[in-house]
Coordinates of C-alpha atoms in Angstrom, one line a residue:
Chain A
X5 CA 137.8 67.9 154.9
X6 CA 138.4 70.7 152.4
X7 CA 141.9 71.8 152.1
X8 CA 143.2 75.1 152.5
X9 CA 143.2 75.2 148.6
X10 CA 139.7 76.0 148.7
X11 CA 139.8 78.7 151.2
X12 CA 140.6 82.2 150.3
X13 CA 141.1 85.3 152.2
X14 CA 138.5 88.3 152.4
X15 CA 140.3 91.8 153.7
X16 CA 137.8 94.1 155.0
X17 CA 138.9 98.0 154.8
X18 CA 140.3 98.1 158.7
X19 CA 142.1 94.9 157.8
X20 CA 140.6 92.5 159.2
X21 CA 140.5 89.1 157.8
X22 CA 137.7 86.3 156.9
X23 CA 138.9 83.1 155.7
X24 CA 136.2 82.1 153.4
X25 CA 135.2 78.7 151.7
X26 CA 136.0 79.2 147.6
X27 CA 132.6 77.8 147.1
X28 CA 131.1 81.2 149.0
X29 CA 133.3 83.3 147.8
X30 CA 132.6 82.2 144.3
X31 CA 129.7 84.4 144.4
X32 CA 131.2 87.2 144.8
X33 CA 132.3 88.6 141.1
X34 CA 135.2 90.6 142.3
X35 CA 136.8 87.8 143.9
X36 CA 136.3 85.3 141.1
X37 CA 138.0 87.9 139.1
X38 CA 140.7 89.0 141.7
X39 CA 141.7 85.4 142.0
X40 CA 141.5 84.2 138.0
X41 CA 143.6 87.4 137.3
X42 CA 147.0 86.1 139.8
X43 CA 146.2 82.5 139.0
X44 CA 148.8 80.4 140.1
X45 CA 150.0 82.5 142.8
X46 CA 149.9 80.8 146.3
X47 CA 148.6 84.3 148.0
X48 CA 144.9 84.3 148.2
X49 CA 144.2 87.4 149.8
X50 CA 141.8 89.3 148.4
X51 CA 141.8 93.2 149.7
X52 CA 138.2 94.6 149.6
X53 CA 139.4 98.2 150.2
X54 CA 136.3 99.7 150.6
X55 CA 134.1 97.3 152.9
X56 CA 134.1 97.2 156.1
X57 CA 134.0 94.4 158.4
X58 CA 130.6 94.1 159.6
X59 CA 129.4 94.3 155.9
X60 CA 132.3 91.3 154.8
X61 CA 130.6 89.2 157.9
X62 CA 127.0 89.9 156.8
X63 CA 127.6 89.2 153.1
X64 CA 129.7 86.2 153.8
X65 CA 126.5 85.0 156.6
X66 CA 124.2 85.0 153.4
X67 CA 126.1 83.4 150.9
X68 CA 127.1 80.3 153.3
X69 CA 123.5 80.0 154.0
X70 CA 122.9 80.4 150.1
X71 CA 125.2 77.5 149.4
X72 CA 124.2 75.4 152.4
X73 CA 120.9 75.4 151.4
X74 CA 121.6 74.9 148.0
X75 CA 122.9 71.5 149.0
X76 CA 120.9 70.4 151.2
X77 CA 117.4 71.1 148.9
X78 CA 119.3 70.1 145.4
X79 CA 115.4 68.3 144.8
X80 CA 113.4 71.1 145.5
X81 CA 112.2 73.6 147.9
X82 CA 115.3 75.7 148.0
X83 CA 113.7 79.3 147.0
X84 CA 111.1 79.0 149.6
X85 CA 114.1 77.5 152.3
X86 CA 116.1 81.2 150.8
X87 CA 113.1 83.3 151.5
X88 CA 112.5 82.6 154.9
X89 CA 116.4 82.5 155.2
X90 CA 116.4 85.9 153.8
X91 CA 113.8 87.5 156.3
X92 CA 115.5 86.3 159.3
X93 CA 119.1 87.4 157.9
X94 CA 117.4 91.2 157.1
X95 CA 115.5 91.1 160.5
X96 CA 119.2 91.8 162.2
X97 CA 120.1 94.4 159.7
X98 CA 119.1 98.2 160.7
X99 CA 117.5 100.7 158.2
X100 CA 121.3 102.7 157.5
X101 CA 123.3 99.2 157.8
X102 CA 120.9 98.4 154.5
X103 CA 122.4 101.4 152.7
X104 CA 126.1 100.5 153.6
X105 CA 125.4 97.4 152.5
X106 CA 123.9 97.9 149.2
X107 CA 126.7 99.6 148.5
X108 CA 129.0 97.1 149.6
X109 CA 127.6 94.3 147.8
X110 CA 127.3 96.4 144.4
X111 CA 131.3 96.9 144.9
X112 CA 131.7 93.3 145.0
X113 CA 129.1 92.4 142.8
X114 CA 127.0 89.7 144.4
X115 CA 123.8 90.1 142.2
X116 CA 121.6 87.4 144.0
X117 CA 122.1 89.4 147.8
X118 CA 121.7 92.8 145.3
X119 CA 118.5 92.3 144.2
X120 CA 117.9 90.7 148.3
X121 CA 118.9 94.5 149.8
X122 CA 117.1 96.6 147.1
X123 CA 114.2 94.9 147.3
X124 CA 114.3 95.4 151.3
X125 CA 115.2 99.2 150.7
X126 CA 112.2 99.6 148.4
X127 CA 110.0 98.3 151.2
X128 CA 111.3 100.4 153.9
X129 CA 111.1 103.5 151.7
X130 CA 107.5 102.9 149.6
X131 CA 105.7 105.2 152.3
X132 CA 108.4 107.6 153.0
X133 CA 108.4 111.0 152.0
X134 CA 110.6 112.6 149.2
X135 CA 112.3 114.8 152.3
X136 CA 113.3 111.6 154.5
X137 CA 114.3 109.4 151.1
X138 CA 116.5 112.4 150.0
X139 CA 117.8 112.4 153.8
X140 CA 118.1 108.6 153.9
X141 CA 120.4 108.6 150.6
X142 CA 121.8 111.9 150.9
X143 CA 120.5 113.2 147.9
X144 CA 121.0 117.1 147.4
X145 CA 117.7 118.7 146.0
X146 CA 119.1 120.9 143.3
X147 CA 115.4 121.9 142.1
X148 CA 114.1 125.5 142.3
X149 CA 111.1 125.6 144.8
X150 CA 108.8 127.1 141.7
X151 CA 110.1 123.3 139.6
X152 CA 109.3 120.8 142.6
X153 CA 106.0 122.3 142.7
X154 CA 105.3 121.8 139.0
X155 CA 106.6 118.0 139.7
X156 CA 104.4 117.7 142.6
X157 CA 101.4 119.1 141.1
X158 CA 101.4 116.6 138.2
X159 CA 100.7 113.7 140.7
X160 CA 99.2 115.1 143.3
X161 CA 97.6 111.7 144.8
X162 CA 100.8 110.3 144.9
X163 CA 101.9 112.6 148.0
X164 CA 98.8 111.1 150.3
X165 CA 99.5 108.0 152.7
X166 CA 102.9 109.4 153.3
X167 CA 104.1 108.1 157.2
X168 CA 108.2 108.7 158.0
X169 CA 108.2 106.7 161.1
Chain B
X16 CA 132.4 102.6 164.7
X17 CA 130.6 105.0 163.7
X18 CA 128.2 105.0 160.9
X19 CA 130.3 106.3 157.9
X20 CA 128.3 108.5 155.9
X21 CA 127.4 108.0 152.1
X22 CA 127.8 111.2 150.6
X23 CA 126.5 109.9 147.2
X24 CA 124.8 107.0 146.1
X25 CA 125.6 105.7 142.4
X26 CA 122.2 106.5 140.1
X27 CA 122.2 102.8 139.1
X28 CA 122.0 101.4 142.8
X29 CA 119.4 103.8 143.2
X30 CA 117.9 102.6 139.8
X31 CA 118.1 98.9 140.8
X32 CA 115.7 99.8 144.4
X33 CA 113.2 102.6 143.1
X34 CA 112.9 99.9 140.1
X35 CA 111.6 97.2 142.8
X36 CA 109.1 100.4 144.8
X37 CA 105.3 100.5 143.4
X38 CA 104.7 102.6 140.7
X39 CA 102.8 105.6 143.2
X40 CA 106.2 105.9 145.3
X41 CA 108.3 105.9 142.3
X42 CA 106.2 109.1 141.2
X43 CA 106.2 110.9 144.3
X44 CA 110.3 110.4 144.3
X45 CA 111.0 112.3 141.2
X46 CA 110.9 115.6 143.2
X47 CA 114.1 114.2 144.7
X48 CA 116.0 115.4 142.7
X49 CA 116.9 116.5 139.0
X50 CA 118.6 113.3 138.1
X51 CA 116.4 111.2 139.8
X52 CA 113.4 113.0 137.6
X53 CA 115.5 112.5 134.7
X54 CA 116.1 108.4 135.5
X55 CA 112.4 107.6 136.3
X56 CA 110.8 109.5 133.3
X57 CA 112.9 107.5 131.1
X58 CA 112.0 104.6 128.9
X59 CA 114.7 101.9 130.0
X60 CA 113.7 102.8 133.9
X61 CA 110.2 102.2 132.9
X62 CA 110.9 98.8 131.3
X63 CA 113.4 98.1 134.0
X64 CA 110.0 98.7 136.4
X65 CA 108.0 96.7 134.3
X66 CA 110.3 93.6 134.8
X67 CA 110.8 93.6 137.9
X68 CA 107.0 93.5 138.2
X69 CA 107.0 90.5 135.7
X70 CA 109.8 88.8 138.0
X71 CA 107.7 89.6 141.4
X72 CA 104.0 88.2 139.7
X73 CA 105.7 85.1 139.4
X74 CA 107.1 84.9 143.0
X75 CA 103.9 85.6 144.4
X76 CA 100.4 84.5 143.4
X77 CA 99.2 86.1 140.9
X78 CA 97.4 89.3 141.0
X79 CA 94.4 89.3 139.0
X80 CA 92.5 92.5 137.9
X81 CA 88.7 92.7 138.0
X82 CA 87.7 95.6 135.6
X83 CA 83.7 96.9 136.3
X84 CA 82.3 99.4 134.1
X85 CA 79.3 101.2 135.3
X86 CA 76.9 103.7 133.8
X87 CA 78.6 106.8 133.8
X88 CA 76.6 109.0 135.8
X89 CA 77.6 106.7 139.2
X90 CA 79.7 109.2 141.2
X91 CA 81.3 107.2 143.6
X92 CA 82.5 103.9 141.1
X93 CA 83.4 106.1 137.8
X94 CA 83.2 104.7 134.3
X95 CA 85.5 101.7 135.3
X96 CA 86.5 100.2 138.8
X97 CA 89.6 98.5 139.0
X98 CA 89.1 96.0 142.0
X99 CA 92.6 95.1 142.8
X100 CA 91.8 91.9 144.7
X101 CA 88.7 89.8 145.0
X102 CA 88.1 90.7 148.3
X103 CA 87.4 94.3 147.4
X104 CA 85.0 93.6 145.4
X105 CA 82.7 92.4 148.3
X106 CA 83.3 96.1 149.8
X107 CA 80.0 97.7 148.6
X108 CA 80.6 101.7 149.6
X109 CA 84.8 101.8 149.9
X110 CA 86.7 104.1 148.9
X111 CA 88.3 102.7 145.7
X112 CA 92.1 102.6 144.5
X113 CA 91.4 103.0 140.7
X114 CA 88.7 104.3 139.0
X115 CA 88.5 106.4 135.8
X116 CA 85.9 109.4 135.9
X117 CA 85.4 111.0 132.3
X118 CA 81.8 112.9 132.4
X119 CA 81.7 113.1 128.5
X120 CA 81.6 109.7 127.5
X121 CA 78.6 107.2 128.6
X122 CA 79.6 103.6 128.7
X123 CA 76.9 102.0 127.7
X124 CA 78.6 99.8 124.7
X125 CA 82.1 99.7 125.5
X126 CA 84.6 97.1 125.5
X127 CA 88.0 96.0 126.5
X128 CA 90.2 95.0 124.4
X129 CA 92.7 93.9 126.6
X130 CA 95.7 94.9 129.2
X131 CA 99.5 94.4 128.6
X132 CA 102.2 95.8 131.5
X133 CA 99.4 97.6 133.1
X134 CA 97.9 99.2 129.9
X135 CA 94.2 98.5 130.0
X136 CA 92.8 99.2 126.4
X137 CA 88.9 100.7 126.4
X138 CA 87.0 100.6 123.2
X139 CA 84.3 103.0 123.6
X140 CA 82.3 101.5 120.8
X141 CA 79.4 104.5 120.8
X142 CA 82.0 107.2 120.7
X143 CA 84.6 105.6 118.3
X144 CA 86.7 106.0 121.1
X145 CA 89.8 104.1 122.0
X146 CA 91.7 105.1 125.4
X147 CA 95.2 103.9 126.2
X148 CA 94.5 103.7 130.7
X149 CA 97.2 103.4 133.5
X150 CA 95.3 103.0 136.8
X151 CA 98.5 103.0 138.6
X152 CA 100.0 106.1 137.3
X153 CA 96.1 107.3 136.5
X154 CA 97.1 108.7 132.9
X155 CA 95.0 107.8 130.3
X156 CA 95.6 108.4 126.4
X157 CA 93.4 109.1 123.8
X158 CA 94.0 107.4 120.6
X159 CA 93.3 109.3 117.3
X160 CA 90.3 107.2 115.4
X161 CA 91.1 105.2 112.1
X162 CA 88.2 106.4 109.7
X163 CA 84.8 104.2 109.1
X164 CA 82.3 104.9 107.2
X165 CA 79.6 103.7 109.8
X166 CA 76.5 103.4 107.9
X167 CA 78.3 100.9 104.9
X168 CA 81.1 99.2 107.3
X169 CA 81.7 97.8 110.6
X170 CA 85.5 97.7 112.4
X171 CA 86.8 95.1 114.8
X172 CA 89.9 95.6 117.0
X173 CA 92.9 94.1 119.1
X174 CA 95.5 95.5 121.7
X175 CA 98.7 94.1 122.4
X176 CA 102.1 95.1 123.4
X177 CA 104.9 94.0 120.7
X178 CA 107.9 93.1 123.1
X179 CA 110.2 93.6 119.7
X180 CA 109.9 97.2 119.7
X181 CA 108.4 97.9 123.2
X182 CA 105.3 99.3 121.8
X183 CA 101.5 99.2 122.4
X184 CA 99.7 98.5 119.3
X185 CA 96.3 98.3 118.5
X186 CA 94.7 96.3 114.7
X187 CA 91.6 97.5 113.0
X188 CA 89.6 95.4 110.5
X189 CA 87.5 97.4 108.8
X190 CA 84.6 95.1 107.2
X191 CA 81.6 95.7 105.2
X192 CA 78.1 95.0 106.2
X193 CA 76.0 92.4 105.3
X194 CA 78.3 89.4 104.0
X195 CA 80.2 87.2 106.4
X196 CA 81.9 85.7 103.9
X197 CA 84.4 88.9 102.4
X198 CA 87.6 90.1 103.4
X199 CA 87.9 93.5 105.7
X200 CA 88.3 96.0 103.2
X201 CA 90.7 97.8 104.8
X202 CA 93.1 97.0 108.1
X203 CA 95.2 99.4 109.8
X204 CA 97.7 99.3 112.2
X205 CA 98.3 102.0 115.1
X206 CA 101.5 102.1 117.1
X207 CA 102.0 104.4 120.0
X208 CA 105.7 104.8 119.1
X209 CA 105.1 106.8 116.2
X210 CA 101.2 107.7 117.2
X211 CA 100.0 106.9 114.0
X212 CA 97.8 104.2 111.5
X213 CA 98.9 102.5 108.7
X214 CA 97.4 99.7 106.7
X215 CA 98.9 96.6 106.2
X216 CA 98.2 93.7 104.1
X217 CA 93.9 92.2 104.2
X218 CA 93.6 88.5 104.0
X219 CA 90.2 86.3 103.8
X220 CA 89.0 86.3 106.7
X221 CA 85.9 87.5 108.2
X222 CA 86.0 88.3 112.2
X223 CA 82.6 87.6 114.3
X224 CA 83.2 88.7 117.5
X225 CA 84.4 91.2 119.2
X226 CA 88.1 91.6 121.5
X227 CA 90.2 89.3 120.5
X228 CA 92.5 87.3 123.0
X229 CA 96.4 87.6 122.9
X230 CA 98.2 84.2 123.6
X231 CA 101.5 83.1 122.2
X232 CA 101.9 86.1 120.2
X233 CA 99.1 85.8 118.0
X234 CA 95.7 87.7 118.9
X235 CA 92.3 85.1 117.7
X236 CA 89.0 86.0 117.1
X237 CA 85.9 83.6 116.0
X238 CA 85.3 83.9 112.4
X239 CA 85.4 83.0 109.4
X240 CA 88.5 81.9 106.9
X241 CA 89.2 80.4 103.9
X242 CA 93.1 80.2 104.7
X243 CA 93.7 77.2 106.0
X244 CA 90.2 75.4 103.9
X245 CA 91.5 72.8 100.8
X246 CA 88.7 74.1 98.7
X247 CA 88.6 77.7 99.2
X248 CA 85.6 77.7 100.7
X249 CA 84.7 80.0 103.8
X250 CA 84.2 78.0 107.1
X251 CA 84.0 78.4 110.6
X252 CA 87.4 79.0 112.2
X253 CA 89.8 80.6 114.7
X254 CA 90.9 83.5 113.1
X255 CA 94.3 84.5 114.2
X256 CA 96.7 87.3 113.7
X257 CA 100.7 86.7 114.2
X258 CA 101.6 90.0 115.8
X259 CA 105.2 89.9 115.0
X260 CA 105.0 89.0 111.0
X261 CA 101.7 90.9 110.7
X262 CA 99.9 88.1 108.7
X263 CA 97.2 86.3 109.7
X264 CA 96.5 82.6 109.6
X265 CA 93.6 80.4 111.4
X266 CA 92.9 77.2 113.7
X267 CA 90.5 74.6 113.3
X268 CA 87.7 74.8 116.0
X269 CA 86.4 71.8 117.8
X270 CA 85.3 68.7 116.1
X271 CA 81.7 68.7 115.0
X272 CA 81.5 72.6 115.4
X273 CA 79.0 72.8 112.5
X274 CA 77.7 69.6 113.4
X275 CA 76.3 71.3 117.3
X276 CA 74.3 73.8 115.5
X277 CA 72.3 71.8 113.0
X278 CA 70.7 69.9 116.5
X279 CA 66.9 72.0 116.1
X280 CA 66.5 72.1 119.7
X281 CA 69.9 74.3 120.8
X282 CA 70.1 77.4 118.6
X283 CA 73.8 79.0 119.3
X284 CA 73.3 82.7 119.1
X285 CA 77.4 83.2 119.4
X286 CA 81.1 82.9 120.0
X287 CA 83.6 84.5 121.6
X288 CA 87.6 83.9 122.6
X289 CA 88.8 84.1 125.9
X290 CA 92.0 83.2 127.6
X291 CA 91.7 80.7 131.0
X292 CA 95.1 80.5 132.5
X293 CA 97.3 79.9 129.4
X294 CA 94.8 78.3 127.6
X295 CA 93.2 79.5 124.2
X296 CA 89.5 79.1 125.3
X297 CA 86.2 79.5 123.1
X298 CA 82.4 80.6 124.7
X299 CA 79.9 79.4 123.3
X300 CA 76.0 81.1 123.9
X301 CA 73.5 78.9 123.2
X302 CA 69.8 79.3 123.9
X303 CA 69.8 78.0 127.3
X304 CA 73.3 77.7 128.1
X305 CA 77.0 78.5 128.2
X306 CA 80.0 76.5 127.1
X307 CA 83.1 77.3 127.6
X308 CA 85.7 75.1 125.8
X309 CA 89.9 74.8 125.9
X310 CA 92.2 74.0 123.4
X311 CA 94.5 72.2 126.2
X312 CA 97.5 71.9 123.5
X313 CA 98.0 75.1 121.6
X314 CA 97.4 74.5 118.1
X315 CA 96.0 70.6 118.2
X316 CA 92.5 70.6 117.2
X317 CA 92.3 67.3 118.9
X318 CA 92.7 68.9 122.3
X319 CA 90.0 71.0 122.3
X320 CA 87.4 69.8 124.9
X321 CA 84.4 71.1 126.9
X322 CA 85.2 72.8 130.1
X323 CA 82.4 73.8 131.5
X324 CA 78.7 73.7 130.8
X325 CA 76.4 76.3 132.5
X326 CA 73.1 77.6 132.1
X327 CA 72.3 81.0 131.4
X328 CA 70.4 81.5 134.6
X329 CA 74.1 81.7 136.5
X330 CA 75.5 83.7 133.8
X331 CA 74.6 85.2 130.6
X332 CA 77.4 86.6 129.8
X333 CA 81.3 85.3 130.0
X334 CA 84.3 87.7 130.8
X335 CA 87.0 85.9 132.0
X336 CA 87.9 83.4 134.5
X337 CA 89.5 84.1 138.3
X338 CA 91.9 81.5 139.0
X339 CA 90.2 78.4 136.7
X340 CA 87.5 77.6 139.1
X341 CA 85.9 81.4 138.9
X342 CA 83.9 82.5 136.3
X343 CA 83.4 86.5 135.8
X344 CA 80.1 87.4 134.2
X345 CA 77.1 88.9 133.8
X346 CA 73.7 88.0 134.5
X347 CA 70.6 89.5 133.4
X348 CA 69.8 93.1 135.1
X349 CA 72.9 93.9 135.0
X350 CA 74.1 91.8 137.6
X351 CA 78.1 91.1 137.5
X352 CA 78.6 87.9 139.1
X353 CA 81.3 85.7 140.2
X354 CA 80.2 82.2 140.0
X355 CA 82.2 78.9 141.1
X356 CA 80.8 76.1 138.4
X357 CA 82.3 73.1 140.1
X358 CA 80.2 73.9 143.2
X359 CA 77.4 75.6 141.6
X360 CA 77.7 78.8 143.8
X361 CA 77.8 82.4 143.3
X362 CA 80.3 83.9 145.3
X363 CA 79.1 87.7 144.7
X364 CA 77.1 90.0 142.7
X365 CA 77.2 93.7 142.3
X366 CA 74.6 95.3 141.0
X367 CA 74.3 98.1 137.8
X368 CA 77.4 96.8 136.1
X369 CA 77.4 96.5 132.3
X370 CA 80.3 94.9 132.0
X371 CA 83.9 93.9 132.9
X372 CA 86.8 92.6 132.1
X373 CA 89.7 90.1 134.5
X374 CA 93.0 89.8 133.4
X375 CA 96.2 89.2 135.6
X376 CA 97.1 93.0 136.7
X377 CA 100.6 95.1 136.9
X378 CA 101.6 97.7 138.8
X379 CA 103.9 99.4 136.2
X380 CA 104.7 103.4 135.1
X381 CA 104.2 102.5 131.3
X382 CA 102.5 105.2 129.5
X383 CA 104.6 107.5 131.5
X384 CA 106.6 108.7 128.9
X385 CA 103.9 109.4 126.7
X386 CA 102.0 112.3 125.8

């Protein structure tokens, strides 16, 4: 059994605490970092100020599957394992969870779950309108009616197929 | 809990998804807003685009592009078709994705002289005409014509991106009529970057036939050379041109090369370089039949070998191979045909094509940026 030298502790921003495995947590930059920086001390509790719980829970969900499967397929056949992995995990994730959770891992710099959630994003926004993407990020339009026009008009096609449901 | 708001999401987050959106969405989103115009329009997004279409073609099987031209007066197909899948193609009357409409040119003698990121190069050979073509941003550039003297000289040319400097470039070989056996008498080389020609350094060799392929950073023609030859004498080689070092250098072709031709009964009428796969490939036209052969180690004479043999009443004319087993081409009566060797089937024909052109395909914004 591991020991509790290869735990560590993740604080979400209402406090709440994950005990993680080193070797999840290890994927998380801002950890790795956190934890080389007071390197010797026996604390290791690591404050994520600005995450909240139910993002800490989903990130740490897909980097113990990342890791288990990593183990388990060590001879082959672990990207295809991750994918499928990967749909099911974003299956349980709503369209504004994805946002909060971009965000969330780009604070704690996970690059593998990164690229994971902006991919996902693309896809749910590729046939979105510019109004609903500027609603779905809260983006402020600062353009003059007159300049948008002049935008639009240079790729007019681009506007067709558009469907915000 | 409620959903906390995000007031403001960091430009690089937003960076990192658009890069990862097709190239039609990521247009339509530059009316969000003035920094997200700014981001899009600029070079390093569009490279960052670009890669993470390189990193999703090898994920999933690769897209291949299917380029038909047709005579320019058909309304509904253009100049060019792109046929994004090889399903589409078997769609007689669809409505299609890509094609490029310009009334004033006829495309009767054109040909492609390659794609790189998207960037499909058209040689309008009638019209001394070189366009610079994005189907999935539909921009097209036209680039300004190196000079020939067309009644005394004849020019051959090759497109390619340089991934040193991030720029399309195009070669010209300007050669004299008449002898095979002369250096061009002039070669220039364009860059978009700076949008203009300059000439760089001749060498003997004599280039007889027409695109070139790209493979391992050198583009090859079939020619002839005396570079690589003992005895200075001219033979019968791959002529290839390093892109990066700008010099040019050749390749032995297959064994007994010269040897094929002497036999009375075949008469080879010509040769051309294609790319199968990642394989430098040679197509040879005889009389009566087709070869098409692969150097399976680049650079090993030794390795060349015959790949397939088929007669000219499948195809007449080779432009590329669809996943190995396909071969793109054209038959007589301007019949573009897709034809499966190892079973000795044709999988489809369209009719009143004059040529084509299949290359793997990427849905990128390059040429956005440029005017």
């Amino acid at each position: 059994m591991a020991s509790t030298d290869d735990k560590v502790i993740l604080k979400s921003s209402e406090g709440e605490c994950f005990e993680v495995d080193m070797a999840v947590a290890s994927h998380l930059q801002i950890v790795k970092s956190v934890l080389e920086d007071c390197e010797g001390s026996s604390d290791k509790v690591v404050s994520l100020f600005i995450v909240e719980a139910k993002y800490v829970a989903m990130i740490i969900e897909y980097y113990k599957n990342y890791v288990e499967l990593k183990e388990k397929h060590e001879e082959g056949g672990f990207e295809e394992k991750l994918k499928e992995f990967e749909k099911q995990f974003l299956e349980q994730i709503d369209k504004k969870e994805l946002k909060g959770l971009v965000m969330a891992v780009n604070y704690l710099n996970a690059p593998a779950l990164f690229d994971v959630v902006c991919t996902a994003i693309a896809k749910h926004i590729e046939n979105k309108s510019v109004e609903y993407v500027r609603e779905y990020f809260g983006i402020v339009n600062d353009f003059t009616a007159e300049e948008e026009a002049q935008i639009r008009e240079e790729h007019r096609w681009a506007y067709d197929g558009v469907n915000d449901d | 809990m409620e959903e906390s708001p995000i007031r403001f999401i960091p430009v690089h987050i937003l960076e990192a998804i658009l890069s990862k959106a097709p190239a039609k969405s990521v247009l339509r989103f530059r009316c969000i807003s003035k920094s997200c115009n700014a981001f899009i329009t600029s070079p390093s997004f569009i490279s960052l685009h670009i890669k993470a279409a390189l990193a999703n073609k090898n994920t999933t099987n690769n897209p291949k592009l299917v380029l038909g031209t047709f005579p320019s007066f058909e309304p509904t197909r253009g100049n060019h078709t792109l046929y994004h899948e090889i399903d589409e193609l078997l769609v007689p009357d669809q409505k299609f994705k890509y094609t490029f409409h310009d009334r004033s040119i006829s495309t009767n003698y054109v040909e492609c002289l390659g794609s790189c990121n998207g960037v499909i190069c058209m040689h309008y050979i009638d019209h001394d005409k070189v366009t610079l073509w994005n189907p999935a941003i539909r921009k097209s550039l036209t680039i300004p014509f190196t000079e020939v003297d067309n009644s005394a000289e004849h020019y051959r040319m090759g497109f390619w991106f340089d991934i040193k400097t991030s720029d399309y470039k195009i070669i010209t070989l300007v050669q004299a009529n008449g002898d095979r056996r002369q250096a061009p008498k002039r070669v220039q080389l364009y860059e978009l970057n700076r949008n203009s020609w300059r000439s760089i350094a001749t060498a003997p060799v004599h280039i007889n036939s027409q695109a070139p392929s790209f493979l391992n950073g050198n583009l090859h023609w079939f020619g002839y050379s005396k570079i690589g030859s003992t005895d200075s004498r001219w033979c019968n080689r791959v002529v290839l041109f390093q892109v990066t070092n700008e010099v040019f250098g050749d390749m032995e072709l297959p064994e007994g090369y010269l040897t094929h031709a002497l036999d009375p009964l075949h008469r080879r009428l010509s040769t051309s370089m294609l790319v199968l796969g990642e394989l430098l490939s040679l197509v040879e036209y005889w009389s009566t039949r087709v070869e098409i052969w692969v150097m399976k180690e680049y650079g090993v004479t030794e390795s060349w070998s015959r790949f397939y043999n088929i007669s000219m009443d499948n195809i007449g004319r080779v432009y590329g191979l669809i996943d190995i087993r396909k071969v793109l081409g054209l038959k007589l009566e301007n019949k573009l045909v897709l034809y499966e060797p190892e079973t000795r089937s044709k999988l489809l024909t369209i009719d009143r094509a004059i040529n084509a052109y299949a290359a793997d395909y990427l849905d990128t914004l390059s040429l956005l940026n440029r005017t």
